[in-house]
Amino acid sequence: MSSVWRPERRNRNIGTSWSGYSKSNDMRVPESWQDKHGNYSMFYERLKITDTHEINIGGFKIRVLYEEPREGFTYGCTPLDVNKVLRSAINLSQVLPDIIAFRQPTRKQQQQKPVWGRFLYFADFGNHHGTAIILEAQELGATLKWSKRMPLEDRAEYERLVADGHLFIETKRHFEAELRAQGVRNTILYRTLLHELGHLAHYHQDVLDRQTALDFDQEVARDLYFSKPSSEREAFAHSFGEDLSRSLKLAGEIPFDSIKFEKADIEVRTN
């Protein structure tokens, strides 16, 4: 074996991400945190709550957790708007979450894991636990960007956004739309909220309701439910949300003008 150094045999991965370079400084969102007491929480369960209310709708007690959005961000709706939609939907939905959380994402979370909302089968917001729907603040003026080369699921979501009133402009490789207040309201209040209710209705039907559960044993029913492909659960939620939206529109319940957020105007018990 020659002892002469041969530069062409140098490892070309040195100094690149393939060899681990800069991996400790990845621009990524940690999935969970551990506090000083050793308790873990997911990043979307960490709120800087500015207002807390309890709403009573059809026998359901819902805790509303509100985090004040940063300047330039909006939820597109107020807790009173959500209260009105849920009161209109209760006869059709028949089940409501334990918690509605208005959440302001960080810049990194907005860039890396942007969502309109989430449904949590079990959420832990400190003193508040249970099923939860999270609605996330959106930055006005930010750009929605969709590739022209979309799989079928992305194409369907793109068409829903167009129906929500987002004005897309075609560029060389993308469809782009600027986030505006009315579009954000239409997507979050009249679609995302109802979609997440669909996830709750599906879970209640397959796991919690003894008459329709997938198994008499709730643990087995839960395992069967979560073994379903996520695409199947998403399809149920989309169908449920669209049917509920259609019914509310026919009844004249939605759309409606935004209701100003005043604590005295909401039927609540505050902390």
Coordinates of C-alpha atoms in Angstrom, one line a residue:
M1 CA 0.0 0.0 0.0
S2 CA 1.4 3.4 -1.0
S3 CA 2.1 5.8 1.8
V4 CA 1.7 8.8 -0.5
W5 CA -1.2 11.0 0.3
R6 CA -3.7 10.9 -2.5
P7 CA -6.1 13.9 -2.4
E8 CA -8.6 12.2 -4.7
R9 CA -9.3 9.7 -2.0
R10 CA -10.4 12.4 0.4
N11 CA -13.9 11.8 2.0
R12 CA -16.2 14.2 0.0
N13 CA -18.8 14.1 2.8
I14 CA -16.5 16.0 5.2
G15 CA -18.0 19.3 6.1
T16 CA -21.4 18.5 4.8
S17 CA -24.7 17.5 6.4
W18 CA -24.1 13.9 5.3
S19 CA -21.3 13.7 7.9
G20 CA -23.4 15.5 10.6
Y21 CA -22.0 19.0 10.0
S22 CA -24.3 21.6 11.6
K23 CA -26.9 19.0 12.6
S24 CA -26.9 20.5 16.1
N25 CA -28.1 23.8 14.6
D26 CA -30.9 22.5 12.4
M27 CA -33.8 24.9 11.7
R28 CA -36.4 22.5 13.1
V29 CA -39.1 22.7 15.7
P30 CA -38.5 20.4 18.7
E31 CA -41.6 18.2 19.1
S32 CA -41.6 18.4 22.9
W33 CA -40.1 20.2 25.9
Q34 CA -39.4 19.3 29.4
D35 CA -40.0 21.9 32.2
K36 CA -38.2 22.3 35.4
H37 CA -40.5 19.8 37.1
G38 CA -39.7 17.1 34.6
N39 CA -43.1 17.3 32.8
Y40 CA -43.2 17.0 29.0
S41 CA -45.5 18.9 26.7
M42 CA -45.8 19.2 22.9
F43 CA -44.8 22.6 21.4
Y44 CA -48.4 23.4 20.5
E45 CA -49.5 22.9 24.2
R46 CA -47.3 25.8 25.3
L47 CA -49.5 29.0 25.5
K48 CA -49.1 32.4 27.0
I49 CA -52.7 32.6 28.0
T50 CA -54.1 36.2 28.3
D51 CA -57.8 35.2 28.8
T52 CA -59.6 32.2 30.0
H53 CA -63.4 31.5 29.8
E54 CA -65.8 28.7 30.2
I55 CA -68.7 28.4 27.7
N56 CA -71.8 26.2 28.3
I57 CA -73.4 24.9 25.1
G58 CA -76.0 22.2 25.1
G59 CA -74.7 20.6 28.3
F60 CA -71.0 20.8 27.2
K61 CA -68.6 22.9 29.2
I62 CA -65.9 24.2 26.9
R63 CA -62.8 26.0 28.2
V64 CA -61.6 28.8 25.9
L65 CA -57.9 29.6 26.2
Y66 CA -56.9 32.8 24.4
E67 CA -53.4 33.9 23.6
E68 CA -53.1 37.5 22.3
P69 CA -51.8 37.4 18.7
R70 CA -48.7 39.4 17.9
E71 CA -49.0 42.6 15.8
G72 CA -49.7 41.7 12.2
F73 CA -51.2 38.4 13.0
T74 CA -54.9 37.4 13.2
Y75 CA -57.1 34.4 14.1
G76 CA -59.7 35.7 11.6
C77 CA -62.3 35.3 14.4
T78 CA -62.9 36.0 18.0
P79 CA -64.0 33.6 20.8
L80 CA -67.5 35.0 20.4
D81 CA -67.5 34.0 16.7
V82 CA -66.5 30.5 17.6
N83 CA -69.1 30.4 20.4
K84 CA -71.8 31.4 17.8
V85 CA -70.7 28.7 15.3
L86 CA -70.6 26.0 18.0
R87 CA -74.0 26.9 19.2
S88 CA -75.3 26.7 15.7
A89 CA -73.5 23.4 15.1
I90 CA -74.5 21.5 18.3
N91 CA -77.7 20.0 16.9
L92 CA -75.7 18.5 13.9
S93 CA -72.4 17.8 15.6
Q94 CA -73.8 16.4 18.9
V95 CA -70.4 16.4 20.4
L96 CA -68.0 19.3 21.3
P97 CA -64.4 19.5 22.5
D98 CA -63.4 20.2 26.1
I99 CA -61.0 23.1 25.0
I100 CA -60.8 25.7 22.3
A101 CA -57.3 27.2 22.2
F102 CA -56.3 30.3 20.3
R103 CA -52.6 30.0 19.8
Q104 CA -49.8 32.3 18.5
P105 CA -47.1 30.2 16.8
T106 CA -43.4 31.3 16.9
R107 CA -41.7 32.4 13.7
K108 CA -39.8 29.1 13.4
Q109 CA -43.1 27.1 13.9
Q110 CA -44.8 29.2 11.3
Q111 CA -42.0 28.5 8.8
Q112 CA -41.5 24.8 9.6
K113 CA -44.9 23.5 10.7
P114 CA -47.6 25.9 9.4
V115 CA -51.2 24.9 10.1
W116 CA -54.6 26.6 10.3
G117 CA -55.6 24.4 13.3
R118 CA -55.2 21.1 15.1
F119 CA -57.4 18.6 16.9
L120 CA -55.8 17.0 20.0
Y121 CA -57.4 13.7 21.3
F122 CA -55.9 14.6 24.7
A123 CA -54.4 18.0 25.4
D124 CA -52.5 19.1 28.5
F125 CA -52.5 22.9 29.0
G126 CA -51.4 22.9 32.6
N127 CA -54.6 23.0 34.6
H128 CA -56.8 22.3 31.6
H129 CA -57.0 18.8 30.1
G130 CA -59.1 17.0 27.5
T131 CA -60.0 17.0 23.8
A132 CA -59.0 20.3 22.2
I133 CA -59.3 22.2 19.0
I134 CA -56.4 24.7 18.4
L135 CA -56.8 27.6 16.1
E136 CA -53.5 29.2 15.1
A137 CA -52.8 32.9 14.3
Q138 CA -51.8 33.7 10.7
E139 CA -49.6 36.6 9.5
L140 CA -51.5 39.0 7.3
G141 CA -49.6 39.7 4.1
A142 CA -47.7 36.4 4.2
T143 CA -47.7 34.4 1.0
L144 CA -49.4 31.1 0.5
K145 CA -47.4 29.2 -2.1
W146 CA -48.5 26.0 -3.8
S147 CA -46.5 24.1 -6.4
K148 CA -48.0 23.6 -9.8
R149 CA -47.1 19.9 -9.5
M150 CA -49.5 18.8 -6.8
P151 CA -50.6 15.3 -5.7
L152 CA -54.3 14.8 -5.6
E153 CA -54.7 15.6 -1.8
D154 CA -52.8 18.9 -2.3
R155 CA -54.9 19.8 -5.3
A156 CA -58.1 19.2 -3.3
E157 CA -56.8 21.5 -0.5
Y158 CA -55.7 24.1 -3.0
E159 CA -59.3 24.1 -4.4
R160 CA -60.7 24.5 -0.9
L161 CA -58.5 27.5 -0.4
V162 CA -59.7 29.1 -3.6
A163 CA -63.3 28.5 -2.5
D164 CA -62.4 30.2 0.8
G165 CA -61.6 33.3 -1.2
H166 CA -57.8 33.3 -1.3
L167 CA -56.8 35.0 -4.5
F168 CA -54.0 33.0 -6.1
I169 CA -51.8 34.4 -8.9
E170 CA -50.0 32.0 -11.2
T171 CA -46.2 32.4 -11.4
K172 CA -43.6 30.3 -13.3
R173 CA -43.6 27.4 -10.8
H174 CA -46.2 28.2 -8.2
F175 CA -49.7 29.5 -7.4
E176 CA -49.3 32.3 -4.8
A177 CA -51.8 34.2 -2.7
E178 CA -51.4 36.9 -0.1
L179 CA -53.1 36.2 3.2
R180 CA -55.9 38.7 3.8
A181 CA -58.3 39.0 6.8
Q182 CA -61.4 37.8 5.1
G183 CA -59.7 34.7 3.6
V184 CA -58.2 33.8 6.9
R185 CA -61.6 34.1 8.6
N186 CA -63.2 32.0 6.0
T187 CA -60.6 29.2 6.3
I188 CA -60.3 29.2 10.1
L189 CA -63.9 29.9 11.3
Y190 CA -66.0 28.3 8.5
R191 CA -63.8 25.4 7.5
T192 CA -60.9 24.5 9.9
L193 CA -63.1 24.7 13.0
L194 CA -65.7 22.4 11.4
H195 CA -63.0 20.1 10.0
E196 CA -61.6 19.6 13.5
L197 CA -65.1 18.9 14.8
G198 CA -65.2 16.2 12.3
H199 CA -62.1 14.5 13.8
L200 CA -63.8 14.6 17.2
A201 CA -67.1 13.2 15.8
H202 CA -65.1 10.4 14.1
Y203 CA -63.3 9.5 17.4
H204 CA -66.5 9.7 19.4
Q205 CA -68.3 7.4 16.9
D206 CA -65.5 4.8 16.7
V207 CA -64.2 4.9 20.3
L208 CA -66.4 6.6 22.8
D209 CA -70.0 5.8 21.7
R210 CA -70.8 2.3 22.9
Q211 CA -73.4 1.8 20.3
T212 CA -71.1 2.5 17.3
A213 CA -67.6 1.8 18.8
L214 CA -65.3 -0.5 16.9
D215 CA -65.1 -2.8 19.9
F216 CA -66.7 -3.1 23.3
D217 CA -63.3 -2.7 24.9
Q218 CA -62.5 1.0 24.6
E219 CA -58.7 0.4 24.6
V220 CA -59.1 -2.0 21.6
A221 CA -61.5 0.4 19.9
R222 CA -58.9 3.2 20.3
D223 CA -56.1 1.0 18.9
L224 CA -58.4 0.1 15.9
Y225 CA -59.2 3.8 15.3
F226 CA -55.6 4.9 15.3
S227 CA -54.6 2.0 13.1
K228 CA -56.7 3.5 10.3
P229 CA -54.6 5.4 7.7
S230 CA -54.4 9.1 8.4
S231 CA -55.9 9.7 4.9
E232 CA -59.1 7.8 5.9
R233 CA -59.4 10.0 9.1
E234 CA -58.8 13.1 7.1
A235 CA -61.4 12.1 4.5
F236 CA -64.0 11.6 7.2
A237 CA -63.2 15.0 8.8
H238 CA -63.3 16.8 5.4
S239 CA -66.7 15.2 4.5
F240 CA -68.1 16.0 8.0
G241 CA -66.9 19.6 7.9
E242 CA -68.2 20.2 4.4
D243 CA -71.6 18.7 5.2
L244 CA -71.9 20.8 8.4
S245 CA -70.8 23.9 6.6
R246 CA -73.4 23.3 3.9
S247 CA -76.2 22.8 6.5
L248 CA -75.2 26.0 8.4
K249 CA -75.2 28.0 5.2
L250 CA -78.6 26.7 4.2
A251 CA -79.9 27.7 7.6
G252 CA -78.4 31.2 7.3
E253 CA -76.1 30.7 10.3
I254 CA -72.9 31.4 8.4
P255 CA -71.3 33.6 7.2
F256 CA -71.8 36.5 9.6
D257 CA -70.0 39.7 10.6
S258 CA -67.3 39.4 13.3
I259 CA -68.5 39.8 16.9
K260 CA -66.3 42.1 18.9
F261 CA -64.6 40.3 21.7
E262 CA -66.0 41.7 25.0
K263 CA -65.8 39.5 28.1
A264 CA -69.2 40.8 29.3
D265 CA -70.9 39.7 26.1
I266 CA -70.1 36.0 26.5
E267 CA -72.0 33.5 28.7
V268 CA -69.0 32.4 30.7
R269 CA -67.4 31.9 34.1
T270 CA -63.9 33.4 34.2
N271 CA -61.1 32.1 36.4

